[in-house]
mmCIF file of C-alpha atoms in Angstrom:
data_model
loop_
_atom_site.group_PDB
_atom_site.id
_atom_site.type_symbol
_atom_site.label_atom_id
_atom_site.label_comp_id
_atom_site.label_asym_id
_atom_site.label_seq_id
_atom_site.Cartn_x
_atom_site.Cartn_y
_atom_site.Cartn_z
ATOM 1 C CA MET A 1 -8.968 29.659 -9.292
ATOM 2 C CA THR A 2 -7.444 27.217 -7.538
ATOM 3 C CA LEU A 3 -4.677 26.677 -5.064
ATOM 4 C CA ALA A 4 -1.109 24.702 -6.286
ATOM 5 C CA VAL A 5 2.419 24.642 -5.729
ATOM 6 C CA ARG A 6 4.271 26.017 -7.998
ATOM 7 C CA TYR A 7 8.652 26.190 -8.392
ATOM 8 C CA THR A 8 9.464 29.283 -9.557
ATOM 9 C CA ALA A 9 13.461 29.050 -9.219
ATOM 10 C CA ALA A 10 16.120 27.364 -7.557
ATOM 11 C CA ARG A 11 15.118 25.915 -3.588
ATOM 12 C CA THR A 12 12.192 28.786 -3.981
ATOM 13 C CA LEU A 13 8.459 27.236 -4.216
ATOM 14 C CA ASP A 14 5.078 29.201 -3.333
ATOM 15 C CA THR A 15 1.950 27.918 -2.927
ATOM 16 C CA ALA A 16 -0.364 30.557 -4.711
ATOM 17 C CA PRO A 17 -3.553 30.504 -6.757
ATOM 18 C CA ALA A 18 -3.827 29.027 -10.248
ATOM 19 C CA PRO A 19 -6.381 29.645 -13.496
ATOM 20 C CA ARG A 20 -8.670 26.529 -13.770
ATOM 21 C CA VAL A 21 -8.639 24.707 -16.860
ATOM 22 C CA GLU A 22 -11.697 24.083 -18.132
ATOM 23 C CA PRO A 23 -11.456 20.610 -19.567
ATOM 24 C CA GLY A 24 -11.976 20.844 -23.800
ATOM 25 C CA PRO A 25 -12.314 17.404 -26.248
ATOM 26 C CA GLY A 26 -11.114 14.572 -24.269
ATOM 27 C CA GLU A 27 -10.256 15.522 -21.233
ATOM 28 C CA VAL A 28 -11.081 15.533 -17.727
ATOM 29 C CA VAL A 29 -10.770 17.798 -14.491
ATOM 30 C CA LEU A 30 -9.539 16.305 -11.374
ATOM 31 C CA ALA A 31 -9.487 17.134 -7.660
ATOM 32 C CA PRO A 32 -6.253 15.734 -7.020
ATOM 33 C CA ALA A 33 -6.315 13.771 -3.182
ATOM 34 C CA TYR A 34 -2.836 13.089 -2.587
ATOM 35 C CA VAL A 35 0.292 13.673 -4.832
ATOM 36 C CA GLY A 36 3.948 12.010 -3.696
ATOM 37 C CA ILE A 37 7.023 14.160 -3.951
ATOM 38 C CA CYS A 38 9.234 12.071 -5.541
ATOM 39 C CA GLY A 39 13.330 12.358 -6.482
ATOM 40 C CA THR A 40 12.528 14.098 -9.813
ATOM 41 C CA ASP A 41 10.678 17.149 -8.208
ATOM 42 C CA LEU A 42 13.707 17.757 -5.213
ATOM 43 C CA HIS A 43 16.120 17.800 -8.619
ATOM 44 C CA ILE A 44 13.442 20.348 -10.032
ATOM 45 C CA PHE A 45 13.644 22.203 -6.521
ATOM 46 C CA HIS A 46 17.437 22.600 -6.499
ATOM 47 C CA GLY A 47 17.097 23.889 -10.299
ATOM 48 C CA ASP A 48 19.124 21.198 -11.929
ATOM 49 C CA MET A 49 16.298 21.181 -14.557
ATOM 50 C CA ASP A 50 15.718 24.587 -15.129
ATOM 51 C CA ALA A 51 16.459 24.476 -19.062
ATOM 52 C CA ARG A 52 13.673 22.165 -19.410
ATOM 53 C CA VAL A 53 11.170 23.576 -16.476
ATOM 54 C CA ALA A 54 9.357 26.346 -17.368
ATOM 55 C CA THR A 55 8.687 28.639 -14.548
ATOM 56 C CA PRO A 56 6.290 29.195 -12.831
ATOM 57 C CA ALA A 57 6.002 25.416 -12.877
ATOM 58 C CA VAL A 58 3.204 23.519 -10.983
ATOM 59 C CA LEU A 59 5.245 20.002 -9.657
ATOM 60 C CA GLY A 60 3.980 16.584 -9.222
ATOM 61 C CA HIS A 61 3.306 13.602 -11.139
ATOM 62 C CA GLU A 62 2.727 10.926 -8.781
ATOM 63 C CA MET A 63 -1.572 10.834 -7.992
ATOM 64 C CA SER A 64 -4.387 9.929 -6.628
ATOM 65 C CA GLY A 65 -7.688 11.452 -6.852
ATOM 66 C CA ARG A 66 -11.463 11.782 -8.462
ATOM 67 C CA ILE A 67 -12.802 13.179 -11.576
ATOM 68 C CA VAL A 68 -15.204 16.254 -10.740
ATOM 69 C CA GLY A 69 -15.228 17.104 -14.187
ATOM 70 C CA VAL A 70 -15.571 15.515 -17.959
ATOM 71 C CA GLY A 71 -15.174 17.419 -21.734
ATOM 72 C CA PRO A 72 -16.938 16.781 -24.737
ATOM 73 C CA ASP A 73 -15.851 13.573 -26.780
ATOM 74 C CA VAL A 74 -15.103 11.677 -23.262
ATOM 75 C CA GLU A 75 -16.761 8.552 -22.835
ATOM 76 C CA GLY A 76 -16.477 5.756 -19.934
ATOM 77 C CA TRP A 77 -15.148 8.271 -17.126
ATOM 78 C CA GLN A 78 -17.719 10.143 -14.815
ATOM 79 C CA ALA A 79 -17.655 12.928 -11.904
ATOM 80 C CA GLY A 80 -16.824 10.330 -8.758
ATOM 81 C CA ASP A 81 -14.370 7.773 -10.396
ATOM 82 C CA ALA A 82 -10.998 7.557 -8.221
ATOM 83 C CA VAL A 83 -8.434 7.590 -10.600
ATOM 84 C CA THR A 84 -4.272 8.014 -10.797
ATOM 85 C CA VAL A 85 -2.748 9.014 -13.686
ATOM 86 C CA MET A 86 0.015 7.932 -16.646
ATOM 87 C CA PRO A 87 1.669 11.233 -16.691
ATOM 88 C CA LEU A 88 3.273 10.916 -20.414
ATOM 89 C CA ARG A 89 1.685 12.600 -23.559
ATOM 90 C CA TRP A 90 3.775 11.832 -26.742
ATOM 91 C CA ASP A 91 3.251 12.774 -30.382
ATOM 92 C CA GLY A 92 2.612 9.749 -32.057
ATOM 93 C CA THR A 93 4.931 10.193 -34.862
ATOM 94 C CA CYS A 94 8.379 9.857 -33.853
ATOM 95 C CA PRO A 95 10.468 7.395 -34.512
ATOM 96 C CA ALA A 96 10.048 5.465 -30.947
ATOM 97 C CA CYS A 97 6.407 6.216 -31.440
ATOM 98 C CA ARG A 98 6.220 4.373 -34.812
ATOM 99 C CA ALA A 99 8.552 1.455 -33.215
ATOM 100 C CA GLY A 100 5.626 1.178 -30.229
ATOM 101 C CA HIS A 101 7.860 2.792 -27.918
ATOM 102 C CA GLN A 102 5.686 5.663 -26.772
ATOM 103 C CA HIS A 103 6.722 5.926 -23.349
ATOM 104 C CA VAL A 104 10.255 7.460 -24.843
ATOM 105 C CA CYS A 105 9.051 9.110 -27.339
ATOM 106 C CA GLN A 106 11.446 11.369 -28.702
ATOM 107 C CA HIS A 107 9.177 14.474 -27.957
ATOM 108 C CA LEU A 108 7.524 13.345 -24.535
ATOM 109 C CA ASP A 109 5.506 15.735 -22.807
ATOM 110 C CA PHE A 110 6.561 14.286 -18.529
ATOM 111 C CA ILE A 111 3.077 15.925 -16.930
ATOM 112 C CA GLY A 112 4.498 17.624 -13.769
ATOM 113 C CA ILE A 113 7.671 18.465 -15.553
ATOM 114 C CA ASP A 114 7.054 19.882 -18.590
ATOM 115 C CA SER A 115 3.339 20.883 -18.206
ATOM 116 C CA PRO A 116 1.572 21.632 -15.006
ATOM 117 C CA GLY A 117 1.418 18.674 -12.814
ATOM 118 C CA ALA A 118 -0.646 17.290 -10.143
ATOM 119 C CA MET A 119 -0.307 19.631 -7.026
ATOM 120 C CA GLN A 120 -3.075 22.066 -6.756
ATOM 121 C CA GLN A 121 -6.831 21.221 -6.053
ATOM 122 C CA ARG A 122 -7.787 20.858 -9.569
ATOM 123 C CA TRP A 123 -5.910 19.805 -12.647
ATOM 124 C CA THR A 124 -7.101 19.164 -16.095
ATOM 125 C CA VAL A 125 -5.623 16.164 -17.708
ATOM 126 C CA PRO A 126 -6.266 14.021 -21.195
ATOM 127 C CA ALA A 127 -8.583 11.131 -20.729
ATOM 128 C CA SER A 128 -6.627 8.915 -21.870
ATOM 129 C CA THR A 129 -3.928 9.507 -19.426
ATOM 130 C CA LEU A 130 -6.194 8.147 -16.530
ATOM 131 C CA ILE A 131 -6.154 4.976 -14.737
ATOM 132 C CA ARG A 132 -8.976 3.649 -12.848
ATOM 133 C CA LEU A 133 -8.379 2.837 -9.223
ATOM 134 C CA PRO A 134 -10.732 0.205 -7.388
ATOM 135 C CA GLU A 135 -12.627 1.871 -4.779
ATOM 136 C CA SER A 136 -11.366 -0.242 -1.868
ATOM 137 C CA LEU A 137 -8.070 1.373 -2.247
ATOM 138 C CA ALA A 138 -7.488 3.919 -0.176
ATOM 139 C CA LEU A 139 -6.226 7.241 -2.188
ATOM 140 C CA ASP A 140 -3.819 7.771 0.249
ATOM 141 C CA ARG A 141 -2.196 4.373 -0.624
ATOM 142 C CA ALA A 142 -2.937 4.743 -4.016
ATOM 143 C CA ALA A 143 -0.600 7.660 -4.736
ATOM 144 C CA LEU A 144 2.186 4.793 -4.488
ATOM 145 C CA VAL A 145 0.627 3.279 -8.009
ATOM 146 C CA GLU A 146 3.093 5.200 -9.935
ATOM 147 C CA PRO A 147 6.307 4.991 -8.351
ATOM 148 C CA THR A 148 4.974 1.352 -8.257
ATOM 149 C CA ALA A 149 4.760 1.473 -12.377
ATOM 150 C CA VAL A 150 8.533 2.213 -12.258
ATOM 151 C CA ALA A 151 9.174 -0.809 -10.353
ATOM 152 C CA VAL A 152 7.611 -3.059 -12.629
ATOM 153 C CA HIS A 153 8.369 -1.535 -15.187
ATOM 154 C CA ASP A 154 12.424 -1.864 -14.301
ATOM 155 C CA VAL A 155 11.667 -5.519 -13.146
ATOM 156 C CA GLY A 156 10.285 -6.000 -16.476
ATOM 157 C CA ARG A 157 13.042 -4.849 -18.312
ATOM 158 C CA ALA A 158 15.569 -6.335 -15.954
ATOM 159 C CA GLN A 159 13.552 -10.114 -17.494
ATOM 160 C CA LEU A 160 13.585 -10.981 -13.598
ATOM 161 C CA THR A 161 11.894 -14.842 -13.471
ATOM 162 C CA GLU A 162 10.825 -16.682 -10.785
ATOM 163 C CA GLY A 163 13.578 -17.966 -8.098
ATOM 164 C CA GLU A 164 16.446 -15.788 -9.669
ATOM 165 C CA LYS A 165 18.686 -14.161 -7.405
ATOM 166 C CA ALA A 166 18.665 -10.326 -7.102
ATOM 167 C CA VAL A 167 20.619 -7.108 -5.753
ATOM 168 C CA VAL A 168 19.039 -3.812 -5.219
ATOM 169 C CA VAL A 169 21.647 -0.955 -4.987
ATOM 170 C CA GLY A 170 19.713 1.846 -3.032
ATOM 171 C CA GLY A 171 17.319 1.584 -0.591
ATOM 172 C CA GLY A 172 15.253 4.234 -1.202
ATOM 173 C CA PRO A 173 11.025 4.434 -2.064
ATOM 174 C CA VAL A 174 12.218 2.836 -5.561
ATOM 175 C CA GLY A 175 15.071 0.604 -4.249
ATOM 176 C CA VAL A 176 12.391 -0.713 -1.987
ATOM 177 C CA LEU A 177 9.387 -0.917 -4.417
ATOM 178 C CA ILE A 178 12.102 -2.745 -6.811
ATOM 179 C CA ALA A 179 12.638 -5.093 -4.522
ATOM 180 C CA LEU A 180 8.971 -5.941 -3.027
ATOM 181 C CA VAL A 181 7.946 -5.911 -6.722
ATOM 182 C CA ALA A 182 10.677 -8.332 -7.905
ATOM 183 C CA ARG A 183 10.024 -10.213 -4.484
ATOM 184 C CA ALA A 184 6.550 -10.785 -5.777
ATOM 185 C CA ALA A 185 7.203 -12.125 -8.669
ATOM 186 C CA GLY A 186 9.119 -14.598 -6.955
ATOM 187 C CA ALA A 187 13.004 -13.713 -6.396
ATOM 188 C CA GLU A 188 15.150 -14.271 -4.078
ATOM 189 C CA VAL A 189 16.196 -10.381 -2.938
ATOM 190 C CA ARG A 190 18.672 -8.121 -1.100
ATOM 191 C CA VAL A 191 19.147 -4.924 -0.894
ATOM 192 C CA VAL A 192 22.764 -2.974 -0.283
ATOM 193 C CA GLU A 193 21.732 0.315 1.247
ATOM 194 C CA PRO A 194 23.625 3.073 4.081
ATOM 195 C CA SER A 195 21.041 4.683 5.304
ATOM 196 C CA ALA A 196 19.881 2.911 8.737
ATOM 197 C CA HIS A 197 16.911 4.199 8.838
ATOM 198 C CA ARG A 198 15.966 3.265 5.269
ATOM 199 C CA ARG A 199 17.862 -0.534 6.246
ATOM 200 C CA ALA A 200 15.606 -0.523 9.183
ATOM 201 C CA LEU A 201 11.982 -0.120 7.141
ATOM 202 C CA ALA A 202 13.319 -2.667 4.370
ATOM 203 C CA GLU A 203 14.129 -4.650 6.873
ATOM 204 C CA ALA A 204 10.477 -4.665 8.659
ATOM 205 C CA LEU A 205 9.082 -5.151 5.458
ATOM 206 C CA GLY A 206 10.890 -8.534 5.722
ATOM 207 C CA LEU A 207 13.496 -7.781 3.041
ATOM 208 C CA THR A 208 17.083 -8.587 3.910
ATOM 209 C CA VAL A 209 19.298 -5.905 3.488
ATOM 210 C CA TRP A 210 23.323 -5.162 3.666
ATOM 211 C CA ASP A 211 25.353 -2.182 4.620
ATOM 212 C CA PRO A 212 27.939 -1.254 2.229
ATOM 213 C CA ALA A 213 29.731 0.465 5.168
ATOM 214 C CA ALA A 214 30.173 -2.802 7.211
ATOM 215 C CA ASP A 215 29.305 -5.721 5.163
ATOM 216 C CA ASP A 216 32.117 -7.288 2.968
ATOM 217 C CA ILE A 217 29.043 -7.307 0.075
ATOM 218 C CA GLY A 218 31.403 -9.245 -2.449
ATOM 219 C CA ALA A 219 31.684 -12.237 0.416
ATOM 220 C CA LEU A 220 27.944 -12.237 1.337
ATOM 221 C CA VAL A 221 26.648 -12.779 -2.123
ATOM 222 C CA GLY A 222 29.528 -15.381 -2.806
ATOM 223 C CA THR A 223 27.618 -17.221 0.152
ATOM 224 C CA TRP A 224 24.149 -16.348 -1.216
ATOM 225 C CA THR A 225 24.608 -17.535 -4.120
ATOM 226 C CA SER A 226 27.272 -20.255 -3.474
ATOM 227 C CA ASP A 227 30.140 -18.121 -5.592
ATOM 228 C CA ALA A 228 28.203 -18.297 -8.757
ATOM 229 C CA GLY A 229 26.875 -14.801 -8.302
ATOM 230 C CA ALA A 230 23.494 -12.324 -8.737
ATOM 231 C CA ASP A 231 21.331 -13.035 -11.507
ATOM 232 C CA VAL A 232 20.243 -9.457 -11.691
ATOM 233 C CA ALA A 233 21.449 -6.133 -9.975
ATOM 234 C CA PHE A 234 19.167 -2.930 -9.906
ATOM 235 C CA GLU A 235 21.525 0.495 -9.540
ATOM 236 C CA VAL A 236 19.470 2.481 -7.749
ATOM 237 C CA SER A 237 21.723 4.690 -5.716
ATOM 238 C CA GLY A 238 22.698 6.970 -8.698
ATOM 239 C CA ALA A 239 26.470 6.924 -6.970
ATOM 240 C CA ALA A 240 29.807 5.773 -8.346
ATOM 241 C CA GLY A 241 30.213 3.367 -6.022
ATOM 242 C CA GLY A 242 26.662 1.756 -6.519
ATOM 243 C CA VAL A 243 27.412 1.213 -10.201
ATOM 244 C CA ASP A 244 30.930 -0.740 -9.071
ATOM 245 C CA THR A 245 28.968 -2.790 -6.639
ATOM 246 C CA ALA A 246 26.203 -3.462 -8.741
ATOM 247 C CA VAL A 247 28.657 -4.818 -11.933
ATOM 248 C CA GLU A 248 30.450 -6.571 -9.197
ATOM 249 C CA VAL A 249 27.936 -9.032 -7.610
ATOM 250 C CA LEU A 250 26.788 -9.947 -10.939
ATOM 251 C CA GLY A 251 27.584 -13.970 -11.735
ATOM 252 C CA VAL A 252 27.912 -15.131 -15.716
ATOM 253 C CA ARG A 253 25.808 -13.767 -17.852
ATOM 254 C CA GLY A 254 23.552 -11.736 -15.240
ATOM 255 C CA ARG A 255 21.719 -8.576 -15.905
ATOM 256 C CA LEU A 256 22.675 -4.902 -14.722
ATOM 257 C CA CYS A 257 19.327 -2.848 -14.841
ATOM 258 C CA LEU A 258 20.080 0.648 -14.284
ATOM 259 C CA VAL A 259 17.626 2.681 -12.917
ATOM 260 C CA ALA A 260 18.766 5.639 -11.519
ATOM 261 C CA ILE A 261 19.760 9.003 -13.193
ATOM 262 C CA HIS A 262 23.305 9.848 -13.137
ATOM 263 C CA PRO A 263 24.057 13.077 -13.659
ATOM 264 C CA ARG A 264 27.586 12.658 -14.897
ATOM 265 C CA PRO A 265 29.273 9.751 -17.047
ATOM 266 C CA ARG A 266 30.575 7.258 -15.003
ATOM 267 C CA GLU A 267 33.757 4.823 -14.821
ATOM 268 C CA VAL A 268 32.180 0.904 -15.723
ATOM 269 C CA ASN A 269 34.306 -2.476 -15.018
ATOM 270 C CA LEU A 270 33.884 -3.582 -18.818
ATOM 271 C CA HIS A 271 36.329 -6.291 -18.217
ATOM 272 C CA ARG A 272 34.198 -7.422 -15.991
ATOM 273 C CA PHE A 273 31.077 -7.346 -18.563
ATOM 274 C CA PHE A 274 33.152 -8.924 -21.206
ATOM 275 C CA TRP A 275 34.772 -11.175 -19.116
ATOM 276 C CA ARG A 276 31.298 -12.614 -17.463
ATOM 277 C CA GLU A 277 29.026 -11.672 -20.454
ATOM 278 C CA LEU A 278 27.073 -9.419 -18.732
ATOM 279 C CA THR A 279 24.353 -7.271 -19.744
ATOM 280 C CA LEU A 280 23.388 -3.332 -19.183
ATOM 281 C CA VAL A 281 19.823 -2.549 -20.028
ATOM 282 C CA GLY A 282 18.394 0.972 -18.932
ATOM 283 C CA ALA A 283 15.273 1.071 -17.614
ATOM 284 C CA ARG A 284 12.769 4.542 -17.967
ATOM 285 C CA LEU A 285 9.422 5.170 -17.159
ATOM 286 C CA TYR A 286 6.526 2.676 -17.619
ATOM 287 C CA ASP A 287 3.703 2.014 -20.210
ATOM 288 C CA ARG A 288 -0.037 1.146 -19.218
ATOM 289 C CA SER A 289 -0.098 -2.725 -18.765
ATOM 290 C CA ASP A 290 2.930 -1.620 -15.918
ATOM 291 C CA PHE A 291 0.229 0.411 -14.255
ATOM 292 C CA GLU A 292 -2.427 -1.547 -14.349
ATOM 293 C CA LYS A 293 -0.060 -4.319 -12.548
ATOM 294 C CA ALA A 294 1.011 -1.887 -9.930
ATOM 295 C CA VAL A 295 -2.492 -0.967 -8.809
ATOM 296 C CA ALA A 296 -3.341 -4.724 -8.366
ATOM 297 C CA LEU A 297 -0.208 -5.093 -6.380
ATOM 298 C CA VAL A 298 -0.692 -1.719 -4.427
ATOM 299 C CA ALA A 299 -4.431 -2.950 -3.915
ATOM 300 C CA ASP A 300 -3.960 -6.401 -2.651
ATOM 301 C CA GLY A 301 -1.626 -5.617 -0.454
ATOM 302 C CA ALA A 302 1.951 -6.908 -2.074
ATOM 303 C CA ILE A 303 2.929 -3.580 -1.864
ATOM 304 C CA PRO A 304 2.153 -2.404 1.567
ATOM 305 C CA ALA A 305 1.820 1.505 0.865
ATOM 306 C CA ASP A 306 0.712 2.662 4.273
ATOM 307 C CA ARG A 307 4.084 1.825 5.583
ATOM 308 C CA LEU A 308 5.716 3.398 3.422
ATOM 309 C CA ILE A 309 4.523 6.591 3.565
ATOM 310 C CA SER A 310 6.259 8.773 5.650
ATOM 311 C CA LYS A 311 3.746 11.484 6.857
ATOM 312 C CA VAL A 312 0.817 13.748 5.205
ATOM 313 C CA VAL A 313 0.993 17.299 4.754
ATOM 314 C CA PRO A 314 -1.415 19.866 3.390
ATOM 315 C CA LEU A 315 -0.838 21.625 0.237
ATOM 316 C CA THR A 316 0.295 24.941 2.047
ATOM 317 C CA GLN A 317 3.119 23.294 3.908
ATOM 318 C CA ALA A 318 4.326 21.184 1.072
ATOM 319 C CA PRO A 319 7.564 23.690 0.321
ATOM 320 C CA ALA A 320 8.565 22.791 3.827
ATOM 321 C CA ALA A 321 8.537 19.282 2.961
ATOM 322 C CA PHE A 322 10.554 19.323 0.207
ATOM 323 C CA GLU A 323 13.387 20.473 2.586
ATOM 324 C CA ALA A 324 12.482 17.230 4.873
ATOM 325 C CA LEU A 325 13.126 15.285 2.031
ATOM 326 C CA GLU A 326 16.515 16.799 1.391
ATOM 327 C CA GLY A 327 17.948 15.060 4.406
ATOM 328 C CA GLY A 328 16.841 11.724 2.682
ATOM 329 C CA GLY A 329 17.774 9.355 5.120
ATOM 330 C CA ASP A 330 15.372 9.254 8.277
ATOM 331 C CA VAL A 331 12.249 10.270 5.400
ATOM 332 C CA MET A 332 10.912 7.115 3.136
ATOM 333 C CA LYS A 333 7.495 8.822 1.060
ATOM 334 C CA ILE A 334 5.779 12.396 1.508
ATOM 335 C CA LEU A 335 2.766 12.598 1.010
ATOM 336 C CA VAL A 336 0.792 16.267 -0.232
ATOM 337 C CA ASP A 337 -2.654 16.530 0.526
ATOM 338 C CA CYS A 338 -4.703 18.590 -1.994
ATOM 339 C CA THR A 339 -7.975 18.283 -0.951
ATOM 340 C CA ASP A 340 -10.438 21.150 -0.220
ATOM 341 C CA ASP A 341 -13.923 21.285 0.957
ATOM 342 C CA THR A 342 -15.423 23.038 -2.086
ATOM 343 C CA ASP A 343 -18.691 21.177 -3.531
ATOM 344 C CA ASP A 344 -17.527 19.475 -6.335
ATOM 345 C CA ALA A 345 -14.463 17.737 -4.432
ATOM 346 C CA GLN A 346 -16.652 15.701 -2.308
ATOM 347 C CA GLY A 347 -15.661 11.958 -2.362
ATOM 348 C CA ALA A 348 -12.300 12.969 -2.876
ATOM 349 C CA THR A 349 -10.982 12.777 0.361
ATOM 350 C CA GLU A 350 -11.219 9.057 1.294
#
């Protein structure tokens, strides 16, 4: 048996034994080291995804760890390898897959939502989902590769280029990561965030941050861009006001990249889209190249992962950590330490 964090009902998590799954052909067993709690996990915790999530559900998809077992027909991997997981399984036959967009497969299995996730001491996954980590990268920092891959994909979807000006609306974990990835790409970046704690953290990372409650965002963008408007806006807040801000800051032929999940339809200033020939593009998940670039960004320090980690808690304290994250403003990223001291987990606690 292995200990796992399980979602059983709205606002109800427990830590309980779960059966170990022996690896079949093409599968490996991992000893997860650290697993991040993300916004989607919180949506599950709140009961917002009960129509999709079968209980009891083992959560978690932002992870790092090591291989401890290899099934038949697995090549190129061995016990002890440090890895993260791109938590996507696609069918390969739907129209999206046939068009080359497997990451938005029309029958996608998002591992950690649609099937058991990483918040457990042993986790069996397809070897095809593995992403190799450099041995020099500490495993706690490597747990931020998955959300960094999201940011890499978002910046790519926006077609952001060196020298362009970008406004990130929402300075939570993904918003800050988008800003850092955009900066690494050579863009000039501004972040709009109402939380004083999150503004302070972003500023400590060298980002320029504006407070929508105190600042005239439109006037600031006008001064910054000589009244041209921003080239790109990323809507990461998930709020109606964030959509308005993201649209209003854009210049002629600006691109709005929609990152946040909006639970209900929003009013959008379509006249602005017409008048300035704006473009709206959605961004969802990532592909392997996004993950590989994310590994490089975290490994070389362009993403200062250690400064984004608010705290690390043991697996048995994960339910309390979910409650701590609900306030949002004073916490950026909480990691769950899933390591144990059994013999085949040695090396997984670095």
